[in-house]
mmCIF file of C-alpha atoms and ligand atoms in Angstrom:
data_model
loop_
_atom_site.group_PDB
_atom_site.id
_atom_site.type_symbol
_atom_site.label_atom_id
_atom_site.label_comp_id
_atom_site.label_asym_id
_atom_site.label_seq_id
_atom_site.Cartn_x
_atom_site.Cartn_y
_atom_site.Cartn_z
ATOM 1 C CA UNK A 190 63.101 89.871 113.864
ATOM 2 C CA UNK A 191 65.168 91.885 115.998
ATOM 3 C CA UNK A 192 64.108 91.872 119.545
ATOM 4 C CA UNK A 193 63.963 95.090 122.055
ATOM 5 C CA UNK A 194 67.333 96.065 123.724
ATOM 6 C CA UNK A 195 68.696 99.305 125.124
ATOM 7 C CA UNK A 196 70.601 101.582 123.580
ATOM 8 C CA UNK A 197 73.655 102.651 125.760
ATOM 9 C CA UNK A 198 75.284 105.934 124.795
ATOM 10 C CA UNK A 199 78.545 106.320 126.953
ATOM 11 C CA UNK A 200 80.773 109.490 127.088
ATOM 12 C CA UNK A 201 83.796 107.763 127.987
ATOM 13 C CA UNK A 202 85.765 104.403 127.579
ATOM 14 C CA UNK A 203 86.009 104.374 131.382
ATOM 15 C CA UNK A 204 81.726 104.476 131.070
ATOM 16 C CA UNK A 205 81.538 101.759 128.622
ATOM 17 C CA UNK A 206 83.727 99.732 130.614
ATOM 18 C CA UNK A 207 81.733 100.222 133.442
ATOM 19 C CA UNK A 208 78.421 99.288 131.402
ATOM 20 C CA UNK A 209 80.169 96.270 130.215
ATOM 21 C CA UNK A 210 81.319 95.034 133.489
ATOM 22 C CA UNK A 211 77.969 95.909 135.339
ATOM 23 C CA UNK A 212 75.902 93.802 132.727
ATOM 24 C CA UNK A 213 77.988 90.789 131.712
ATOM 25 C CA UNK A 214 76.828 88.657 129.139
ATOM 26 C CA UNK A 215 73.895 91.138 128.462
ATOM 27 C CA UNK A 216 75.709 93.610 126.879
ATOM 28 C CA UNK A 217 78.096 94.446 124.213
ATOM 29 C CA UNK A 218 79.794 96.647 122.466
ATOM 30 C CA UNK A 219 77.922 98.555 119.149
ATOM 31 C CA UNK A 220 79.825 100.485 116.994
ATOM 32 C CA UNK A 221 79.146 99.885 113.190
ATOM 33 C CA UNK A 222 76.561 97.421 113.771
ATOM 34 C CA UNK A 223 77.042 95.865 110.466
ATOM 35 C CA UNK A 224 77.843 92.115 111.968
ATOM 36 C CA UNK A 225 76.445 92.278 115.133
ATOM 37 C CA UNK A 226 73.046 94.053 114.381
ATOM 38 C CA UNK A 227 72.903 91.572 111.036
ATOM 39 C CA UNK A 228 73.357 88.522 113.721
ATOM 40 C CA UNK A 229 70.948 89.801 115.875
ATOM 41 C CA UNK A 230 68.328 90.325 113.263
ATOM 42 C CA UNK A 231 68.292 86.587 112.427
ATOM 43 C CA UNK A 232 67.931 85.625 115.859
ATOM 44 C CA UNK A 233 71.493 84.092 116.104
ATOM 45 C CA UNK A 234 72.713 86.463 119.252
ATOM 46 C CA UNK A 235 70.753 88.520 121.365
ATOM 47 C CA UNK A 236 72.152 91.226 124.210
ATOM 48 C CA UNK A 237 69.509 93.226 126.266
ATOM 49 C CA UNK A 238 72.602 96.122 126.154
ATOM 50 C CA UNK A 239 74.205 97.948 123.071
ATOM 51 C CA UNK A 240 77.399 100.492 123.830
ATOM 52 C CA UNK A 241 77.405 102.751 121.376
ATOM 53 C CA UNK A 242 81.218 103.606 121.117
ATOM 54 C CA UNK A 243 80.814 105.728 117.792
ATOM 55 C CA UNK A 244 79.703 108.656 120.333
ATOM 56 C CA UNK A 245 82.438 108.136 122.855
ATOM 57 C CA UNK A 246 85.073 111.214 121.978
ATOM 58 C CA UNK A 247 88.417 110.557 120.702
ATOM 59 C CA UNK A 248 87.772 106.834 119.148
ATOM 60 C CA UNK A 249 87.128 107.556 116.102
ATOM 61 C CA UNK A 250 89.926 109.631 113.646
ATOM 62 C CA UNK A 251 93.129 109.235 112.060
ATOM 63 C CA UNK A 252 96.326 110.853 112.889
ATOM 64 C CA UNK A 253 100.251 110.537 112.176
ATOM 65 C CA UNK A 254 102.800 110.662 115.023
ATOM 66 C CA UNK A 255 105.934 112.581 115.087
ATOM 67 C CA UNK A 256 107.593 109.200 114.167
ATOM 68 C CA UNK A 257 105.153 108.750 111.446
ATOM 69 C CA UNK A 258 103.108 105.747 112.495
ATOM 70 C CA UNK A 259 99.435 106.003 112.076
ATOM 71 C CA UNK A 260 97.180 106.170 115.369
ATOM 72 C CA UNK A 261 93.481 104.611 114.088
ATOM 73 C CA UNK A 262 90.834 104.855 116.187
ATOM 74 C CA UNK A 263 89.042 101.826 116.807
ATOM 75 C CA UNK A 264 85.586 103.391 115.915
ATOM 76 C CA UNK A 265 87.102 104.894 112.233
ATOM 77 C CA UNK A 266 84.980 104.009 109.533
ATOM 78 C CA UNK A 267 86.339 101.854 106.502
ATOM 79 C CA UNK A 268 85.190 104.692 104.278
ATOM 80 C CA UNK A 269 87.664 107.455 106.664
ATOM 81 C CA UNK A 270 90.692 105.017 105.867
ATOM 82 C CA UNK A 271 90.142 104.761 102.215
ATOM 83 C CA UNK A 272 89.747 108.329 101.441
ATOM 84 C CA UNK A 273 91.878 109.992 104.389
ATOM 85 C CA UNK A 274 94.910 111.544 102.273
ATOM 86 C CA UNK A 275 97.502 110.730 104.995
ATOM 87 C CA UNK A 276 96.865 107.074 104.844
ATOM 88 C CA UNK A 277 96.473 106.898 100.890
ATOM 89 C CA UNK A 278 100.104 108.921 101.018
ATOM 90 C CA UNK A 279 102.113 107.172 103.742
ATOM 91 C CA UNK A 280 99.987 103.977 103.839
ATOM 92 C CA UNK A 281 98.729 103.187 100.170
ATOM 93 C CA UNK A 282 98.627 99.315 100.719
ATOM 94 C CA UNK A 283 96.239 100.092 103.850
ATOM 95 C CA UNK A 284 94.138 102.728 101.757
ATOM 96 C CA UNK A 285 93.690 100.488 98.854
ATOM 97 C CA UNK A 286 92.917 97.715 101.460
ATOM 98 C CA UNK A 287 90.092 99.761 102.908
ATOM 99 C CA UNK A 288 88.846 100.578 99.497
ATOM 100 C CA UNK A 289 88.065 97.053 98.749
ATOM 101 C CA UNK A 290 86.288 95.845 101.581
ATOM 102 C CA UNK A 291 82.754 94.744 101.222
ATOM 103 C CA UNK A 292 80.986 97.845 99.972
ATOM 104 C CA UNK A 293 80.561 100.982 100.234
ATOM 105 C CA UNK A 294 77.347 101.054 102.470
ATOM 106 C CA UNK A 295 79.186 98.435 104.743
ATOM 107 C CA UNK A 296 82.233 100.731 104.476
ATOM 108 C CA UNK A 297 80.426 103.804 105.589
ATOM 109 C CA UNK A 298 79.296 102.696 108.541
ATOM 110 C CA UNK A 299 81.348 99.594 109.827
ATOM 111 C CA UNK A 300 84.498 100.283 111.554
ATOM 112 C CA UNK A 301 88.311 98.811 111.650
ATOM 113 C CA UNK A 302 87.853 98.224 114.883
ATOM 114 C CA UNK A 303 84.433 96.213 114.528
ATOM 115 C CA UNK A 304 86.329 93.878 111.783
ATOM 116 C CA UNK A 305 89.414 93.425 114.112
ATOM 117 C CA UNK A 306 87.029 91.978 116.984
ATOM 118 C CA UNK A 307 84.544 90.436 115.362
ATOM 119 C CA UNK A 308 87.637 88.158 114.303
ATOM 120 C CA UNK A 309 85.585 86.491 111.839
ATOM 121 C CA UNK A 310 88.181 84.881 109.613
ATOM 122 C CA UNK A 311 87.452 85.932 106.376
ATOM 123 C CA UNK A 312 88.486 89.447 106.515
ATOM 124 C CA UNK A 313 90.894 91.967 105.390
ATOM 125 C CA UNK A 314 92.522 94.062 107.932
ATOM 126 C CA UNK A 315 93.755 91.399 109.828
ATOM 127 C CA UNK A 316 96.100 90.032 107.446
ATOM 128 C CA UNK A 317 97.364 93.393 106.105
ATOM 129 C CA UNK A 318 97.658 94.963 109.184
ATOM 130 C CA UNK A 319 100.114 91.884 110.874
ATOM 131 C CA UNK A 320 103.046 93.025 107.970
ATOM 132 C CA UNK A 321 103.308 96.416 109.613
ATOM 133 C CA UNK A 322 103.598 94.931 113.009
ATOM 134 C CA UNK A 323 100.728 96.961 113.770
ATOM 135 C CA UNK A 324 99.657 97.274 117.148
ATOM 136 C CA UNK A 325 96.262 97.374 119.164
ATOM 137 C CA UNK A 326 95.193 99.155 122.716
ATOM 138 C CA UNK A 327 92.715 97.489 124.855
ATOM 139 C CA UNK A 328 91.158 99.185 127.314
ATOM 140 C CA UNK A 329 89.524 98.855 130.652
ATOM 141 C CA UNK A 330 87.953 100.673 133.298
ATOM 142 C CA UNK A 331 91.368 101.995 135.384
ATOM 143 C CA UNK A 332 93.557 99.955 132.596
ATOM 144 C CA UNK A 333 95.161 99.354 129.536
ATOM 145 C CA UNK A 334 97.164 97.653 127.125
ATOM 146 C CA UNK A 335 99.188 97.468 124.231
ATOM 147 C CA UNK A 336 99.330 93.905 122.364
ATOM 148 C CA UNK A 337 100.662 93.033 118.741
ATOM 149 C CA UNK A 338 97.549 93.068 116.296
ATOM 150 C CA UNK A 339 98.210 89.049 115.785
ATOM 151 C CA UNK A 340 97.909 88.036 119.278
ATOM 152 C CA UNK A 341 94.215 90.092 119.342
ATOM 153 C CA UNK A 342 92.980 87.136 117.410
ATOM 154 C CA UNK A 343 92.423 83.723 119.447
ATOM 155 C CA UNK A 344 90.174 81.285 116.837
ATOM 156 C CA UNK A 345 87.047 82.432 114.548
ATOM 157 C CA UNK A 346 84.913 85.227 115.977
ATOM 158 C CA UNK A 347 86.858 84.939 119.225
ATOM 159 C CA UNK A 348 89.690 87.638 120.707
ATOM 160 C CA UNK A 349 91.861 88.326 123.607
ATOM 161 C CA UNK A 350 89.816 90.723 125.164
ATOM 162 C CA UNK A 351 88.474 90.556 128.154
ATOM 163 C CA UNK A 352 84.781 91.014 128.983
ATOM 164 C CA UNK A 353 84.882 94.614 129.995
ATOM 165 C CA UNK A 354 87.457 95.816 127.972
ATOM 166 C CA UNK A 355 87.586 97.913 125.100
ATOM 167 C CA UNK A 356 89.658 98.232 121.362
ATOM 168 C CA UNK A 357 90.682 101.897 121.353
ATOM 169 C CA UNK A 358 93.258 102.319 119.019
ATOM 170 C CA UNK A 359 95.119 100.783 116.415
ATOM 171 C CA UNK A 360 98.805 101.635 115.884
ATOM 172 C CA UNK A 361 100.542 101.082 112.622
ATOM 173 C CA UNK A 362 104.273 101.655 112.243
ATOM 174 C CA UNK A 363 105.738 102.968 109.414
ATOM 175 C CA UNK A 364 107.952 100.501 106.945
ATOM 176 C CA UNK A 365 111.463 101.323 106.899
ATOM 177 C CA UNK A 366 113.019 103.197 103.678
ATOM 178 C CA UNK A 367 113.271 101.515 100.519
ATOM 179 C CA UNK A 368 110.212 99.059 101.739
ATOM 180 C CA UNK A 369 106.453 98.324 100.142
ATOM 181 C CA UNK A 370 103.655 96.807 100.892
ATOM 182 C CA UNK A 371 101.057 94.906 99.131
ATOM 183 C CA UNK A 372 97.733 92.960 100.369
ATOM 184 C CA UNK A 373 96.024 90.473 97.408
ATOM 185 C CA UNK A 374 92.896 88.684 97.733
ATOM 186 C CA UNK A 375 90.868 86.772 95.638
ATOM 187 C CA UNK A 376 87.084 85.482 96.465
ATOM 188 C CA UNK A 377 83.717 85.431 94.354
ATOM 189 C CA UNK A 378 81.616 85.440 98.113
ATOM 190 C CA UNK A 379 81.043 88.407 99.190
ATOM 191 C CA UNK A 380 83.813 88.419 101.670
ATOM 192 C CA UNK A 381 87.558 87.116 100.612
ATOM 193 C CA UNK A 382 88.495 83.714 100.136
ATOM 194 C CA UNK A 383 91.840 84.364 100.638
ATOM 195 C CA UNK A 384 94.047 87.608 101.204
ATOM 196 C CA UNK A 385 97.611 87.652 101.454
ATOM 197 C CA UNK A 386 99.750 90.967 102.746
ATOM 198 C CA UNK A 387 103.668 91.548 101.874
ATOM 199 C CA UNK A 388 106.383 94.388 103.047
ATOM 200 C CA UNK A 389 109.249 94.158 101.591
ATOM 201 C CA UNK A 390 112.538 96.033 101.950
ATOM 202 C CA UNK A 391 115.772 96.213 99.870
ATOM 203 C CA UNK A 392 119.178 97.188 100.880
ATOM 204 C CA UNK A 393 122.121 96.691 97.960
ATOM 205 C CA UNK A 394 119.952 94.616 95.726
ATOM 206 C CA UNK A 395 119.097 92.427 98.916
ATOM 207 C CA UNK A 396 116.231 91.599 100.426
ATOM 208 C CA UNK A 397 116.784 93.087 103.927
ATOM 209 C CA UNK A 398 113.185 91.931 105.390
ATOM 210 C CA UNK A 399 110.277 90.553 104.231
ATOM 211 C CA UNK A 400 107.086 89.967 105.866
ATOM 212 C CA UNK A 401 104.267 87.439 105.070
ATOM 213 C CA UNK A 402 100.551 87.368 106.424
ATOM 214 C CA UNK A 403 98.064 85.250 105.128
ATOM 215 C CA UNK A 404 94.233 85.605 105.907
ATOM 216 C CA UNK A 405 90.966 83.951 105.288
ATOM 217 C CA UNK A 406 92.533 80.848 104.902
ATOM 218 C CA UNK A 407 92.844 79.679 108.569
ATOM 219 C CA UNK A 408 90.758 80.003 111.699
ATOM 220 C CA UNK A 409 93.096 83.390 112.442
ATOM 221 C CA UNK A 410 94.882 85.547 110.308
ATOM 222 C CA UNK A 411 98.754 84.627 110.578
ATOM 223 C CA UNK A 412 102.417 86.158 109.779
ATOM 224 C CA UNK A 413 104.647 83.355 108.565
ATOM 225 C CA UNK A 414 107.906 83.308 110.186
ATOM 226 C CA UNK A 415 109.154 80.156 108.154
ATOM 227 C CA UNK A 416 108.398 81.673 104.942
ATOM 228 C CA UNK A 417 109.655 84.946 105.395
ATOM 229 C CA UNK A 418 113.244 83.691 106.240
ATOM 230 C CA UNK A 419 113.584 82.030 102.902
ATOM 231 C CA UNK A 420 112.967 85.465 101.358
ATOM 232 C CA UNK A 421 115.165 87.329 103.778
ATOM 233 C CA UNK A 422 118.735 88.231 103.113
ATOM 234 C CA UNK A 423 119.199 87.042 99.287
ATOM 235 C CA UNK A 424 119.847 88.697 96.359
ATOM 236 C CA UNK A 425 116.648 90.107 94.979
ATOM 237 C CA UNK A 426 117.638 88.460 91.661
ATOM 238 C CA UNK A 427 117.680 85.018 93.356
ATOM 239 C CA UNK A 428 114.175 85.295 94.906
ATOM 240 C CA UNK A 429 112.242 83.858 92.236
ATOM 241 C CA UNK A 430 113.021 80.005 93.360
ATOM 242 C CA UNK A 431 112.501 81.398 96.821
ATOM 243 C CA UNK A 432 109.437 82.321 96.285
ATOM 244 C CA UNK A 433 108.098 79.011 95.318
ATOM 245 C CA UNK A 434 109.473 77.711 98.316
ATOM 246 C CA UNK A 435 107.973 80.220 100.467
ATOM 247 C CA UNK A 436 104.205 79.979 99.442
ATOM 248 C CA UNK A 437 104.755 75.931 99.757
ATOM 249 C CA UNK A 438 105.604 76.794 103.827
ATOM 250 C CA UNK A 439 102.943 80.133 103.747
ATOM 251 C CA UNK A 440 100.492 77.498 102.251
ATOM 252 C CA UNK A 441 100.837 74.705 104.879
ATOM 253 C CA UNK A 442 101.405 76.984 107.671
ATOM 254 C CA UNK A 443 97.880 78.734 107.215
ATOM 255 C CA UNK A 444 96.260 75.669 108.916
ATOM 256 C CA UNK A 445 93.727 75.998 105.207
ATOM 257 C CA UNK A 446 89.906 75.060 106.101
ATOM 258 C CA UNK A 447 87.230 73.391 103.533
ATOM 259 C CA UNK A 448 84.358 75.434 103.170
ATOM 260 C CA UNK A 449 81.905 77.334 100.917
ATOM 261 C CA UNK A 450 84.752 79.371 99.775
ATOM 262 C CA UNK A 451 86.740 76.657 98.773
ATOM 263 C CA UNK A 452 88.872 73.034 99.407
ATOM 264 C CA UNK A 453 92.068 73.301 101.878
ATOM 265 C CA UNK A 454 94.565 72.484 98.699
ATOM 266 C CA UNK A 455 92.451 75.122 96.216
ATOM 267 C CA UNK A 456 93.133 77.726 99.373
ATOM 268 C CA UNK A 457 96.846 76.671 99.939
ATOM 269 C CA UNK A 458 97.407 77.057 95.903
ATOM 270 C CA UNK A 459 95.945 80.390 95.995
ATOM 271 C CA UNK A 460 98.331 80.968 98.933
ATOM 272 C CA UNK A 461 101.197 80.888 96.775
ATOM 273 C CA UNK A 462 100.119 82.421 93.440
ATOM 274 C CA UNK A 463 99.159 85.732 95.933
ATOM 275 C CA UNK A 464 102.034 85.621 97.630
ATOM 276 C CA UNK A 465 104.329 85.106 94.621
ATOM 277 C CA UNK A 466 102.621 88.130 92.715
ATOM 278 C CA UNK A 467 102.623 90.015 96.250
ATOM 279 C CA UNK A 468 105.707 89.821 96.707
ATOM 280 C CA UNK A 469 106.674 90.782 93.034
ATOM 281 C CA UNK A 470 104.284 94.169 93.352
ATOM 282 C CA UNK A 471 106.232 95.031 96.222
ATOM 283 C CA UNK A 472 109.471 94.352 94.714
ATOM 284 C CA UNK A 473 108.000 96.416 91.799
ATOM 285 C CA UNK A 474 106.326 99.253 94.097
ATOM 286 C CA UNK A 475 110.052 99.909 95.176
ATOM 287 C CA UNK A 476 111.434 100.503 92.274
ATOM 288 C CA UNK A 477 108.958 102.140 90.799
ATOM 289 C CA UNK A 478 109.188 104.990 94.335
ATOM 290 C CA UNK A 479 113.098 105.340 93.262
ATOM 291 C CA UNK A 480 112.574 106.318 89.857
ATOM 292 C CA UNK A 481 110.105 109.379 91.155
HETATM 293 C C1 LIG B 761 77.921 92.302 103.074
HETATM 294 C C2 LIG B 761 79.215 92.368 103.822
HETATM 295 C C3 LIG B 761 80.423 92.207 103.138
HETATM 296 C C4 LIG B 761 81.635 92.256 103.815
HETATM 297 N N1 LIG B 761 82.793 92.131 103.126
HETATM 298 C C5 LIG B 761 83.986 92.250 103.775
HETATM 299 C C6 LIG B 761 85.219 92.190 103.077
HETATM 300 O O1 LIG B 761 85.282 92.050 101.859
HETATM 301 N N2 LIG B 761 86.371 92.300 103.821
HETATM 302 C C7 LIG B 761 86.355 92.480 105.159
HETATM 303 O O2 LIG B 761 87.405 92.598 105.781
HETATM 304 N N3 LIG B 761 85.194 92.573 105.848
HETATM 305 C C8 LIG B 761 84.026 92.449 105.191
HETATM 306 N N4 LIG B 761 82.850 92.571 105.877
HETATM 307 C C9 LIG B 761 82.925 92.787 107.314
HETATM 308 C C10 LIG B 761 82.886 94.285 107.668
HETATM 309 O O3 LIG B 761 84.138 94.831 107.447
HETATM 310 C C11 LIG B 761 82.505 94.373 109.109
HETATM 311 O O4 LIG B 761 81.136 94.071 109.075
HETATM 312 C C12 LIG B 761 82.705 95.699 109.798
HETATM 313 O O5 LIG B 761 84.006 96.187 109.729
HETATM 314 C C13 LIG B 761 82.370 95.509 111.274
HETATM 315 O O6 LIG B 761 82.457 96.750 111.910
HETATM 316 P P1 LIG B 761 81.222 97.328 112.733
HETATM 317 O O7 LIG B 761 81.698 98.627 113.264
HETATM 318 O O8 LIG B 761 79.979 97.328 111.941
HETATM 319 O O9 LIG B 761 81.130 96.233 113.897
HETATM 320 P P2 LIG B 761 79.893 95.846 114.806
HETATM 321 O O10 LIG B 761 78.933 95.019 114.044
HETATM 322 O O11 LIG B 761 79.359 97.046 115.504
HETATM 323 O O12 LIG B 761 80.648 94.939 115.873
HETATM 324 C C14 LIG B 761 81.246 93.720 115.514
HETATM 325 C C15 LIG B 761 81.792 93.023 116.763
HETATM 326 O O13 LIG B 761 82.916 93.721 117.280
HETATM 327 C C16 LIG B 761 82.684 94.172 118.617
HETATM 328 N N5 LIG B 761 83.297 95.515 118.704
HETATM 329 C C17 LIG B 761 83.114 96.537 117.819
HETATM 330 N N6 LIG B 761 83.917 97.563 118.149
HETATM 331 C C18 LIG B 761 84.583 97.187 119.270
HETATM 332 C C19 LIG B 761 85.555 97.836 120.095
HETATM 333 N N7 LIG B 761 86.010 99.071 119.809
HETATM 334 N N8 LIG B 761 86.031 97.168 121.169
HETATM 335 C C20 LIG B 761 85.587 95.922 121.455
HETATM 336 N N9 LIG B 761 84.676 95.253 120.723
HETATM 337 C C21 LIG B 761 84.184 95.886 119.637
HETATM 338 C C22 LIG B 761 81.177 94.157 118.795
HETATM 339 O O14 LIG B 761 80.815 93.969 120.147
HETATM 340 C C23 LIG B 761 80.787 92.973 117.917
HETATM 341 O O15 LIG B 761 80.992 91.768 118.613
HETATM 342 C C24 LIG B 761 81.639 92.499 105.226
HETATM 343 C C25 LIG B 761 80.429 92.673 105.916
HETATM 344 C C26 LIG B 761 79.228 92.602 105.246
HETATM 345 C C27 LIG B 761 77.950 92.805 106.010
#
């Protein structure tokens, strides 16, 4: 049963700040509610303070800078992000993403930037999000900050931030010409078992970058370093045995878990059948962009 609290209905990031700093462990902030209100129902958390950051202005919307990356707001809906037409155009991997998280009553209401804290580790954004090098603001009363989206994420259900500050804004660069992305997951829960993203770029049949970020799997989601430097800087045509390799590092580096989604070595094979056909949709996704 969900116990009394109060309902806290700031009108700035500065204000919710404020609330969170003047009531400590009592409070915390509600956007979506579709975790935290869920975990409060069955008793496992309970905060005498809610702040409501779905009313505070500017933190929830989607825009494109000059530069073209994308400025979320931390309080967007799922549902915005799937259907908004300048992420499904300059951002398709992210709009398809979106489109296939949870569903569509979840996706209404619960926001990227509820996912992104919540950190819990089988989730979507966080691995897709990691290939663009996407960044995150944190906010505080008199303060903020700009962090890579992989450092947000410290162990399961547990970020960086710090008690009174905020997630504003996500930032997502755009790729670089002649680059794709591609997220695959596979589960039969309700959330994925594991998700891996891919952006890859070509320059004279070469692979000029790739990058690798596996989610899920782990107690965070990761990029893999190791694995994306076999991939880099080959012939696209020799990539196939390099992709074998790659998942084998991917797979161990994910730090794989047991649980009700699965063994560690059924996880780390999935790890590199995703990232195999990841990679090959992006390598595909490229080509296909040239012919139009
Ligand atoms: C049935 C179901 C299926 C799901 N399936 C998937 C799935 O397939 N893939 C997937 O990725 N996710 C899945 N999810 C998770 C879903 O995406 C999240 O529930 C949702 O995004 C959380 O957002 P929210 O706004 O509701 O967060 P809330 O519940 O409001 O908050 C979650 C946590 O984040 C904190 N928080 C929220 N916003 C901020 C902020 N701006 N700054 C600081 N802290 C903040 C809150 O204090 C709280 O601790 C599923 C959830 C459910 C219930």
């Amino acid at each position: 049963m969900l116990r009394p609290f109060e309902l806290c209905e700031p009108a700035s990031v500065a204000e919710a700040s404020e609330l969170l700093l003047r009531h400590g462990e009592a409070a915390r902030i509600y956007a979506g509610g579709t975790e935290l209100i869920l975990a409060m129902k069955e008793g496992l958390i309970h905060y005498d303070y809610l702040v409501n950051v779905k009313t505070v202005p500017g933190l929830a919307g989607v825009r494109l800078d000059a530069d073209g990356s994308l400025r979320i707001g931390a309080a967007t809906p799922h549902r915005v992000l799937e259907r908004d037409p300048s992420v499904s155009e300059r951002f398709p991997a992210i709009a398809r993403m979106e489109a296939d998280v949870a569903n569509v009553r979840v996706r209404e209401v619960g926001t990227l930037g509820g996912n992104l804290c919540f950190a819990e580790p089988h989730a979507d954004p966080g691995a897709l999000l990691q290939v663009f090098d996407a960044t995150v603001r944190l906010e505080r009363k008199g303060g903020a900050r700009t962090i890579p989206l992989e450092r947000l994420f410290v162990g399961p259900f547990e970020t960086c931030l710090e008690g009174d500050e905020l997630l504003t804004e996500i930032v997502v660069p755009p790729l670089a010409p002649r680059s794709a992305a591609v997220y695959l997951k596979f589960g039969f829960l309700e959330r994925p078992s594991v998700g891996v993203g891919v952006a890859v770029t070509l320059a004279d049949g070469h692979v000029a970058d790739a990058r690798i970020a596996v989610g899920s799997v782990g107690p965070v989601p990761r990029r893999m370093r190791d694995a994306e430097a076999r991939l880099q800087d080959r012939p696209v045509a020799d990539s196939e045995a390099a992709l074998a390799e790659a998942g084998r590092i991917a797979a161990r580096a994910s730090d794989a878990i047991t649980d009700l989604h699965g063994s560690a070595e059924y996880k780390e094979h999935l790890v590199g059948v995703l990232l195999r056909r990841a990679f090959q949709a992006a390598l595909a996704a490229v080509a296909g962009s040239e012919r139009r």
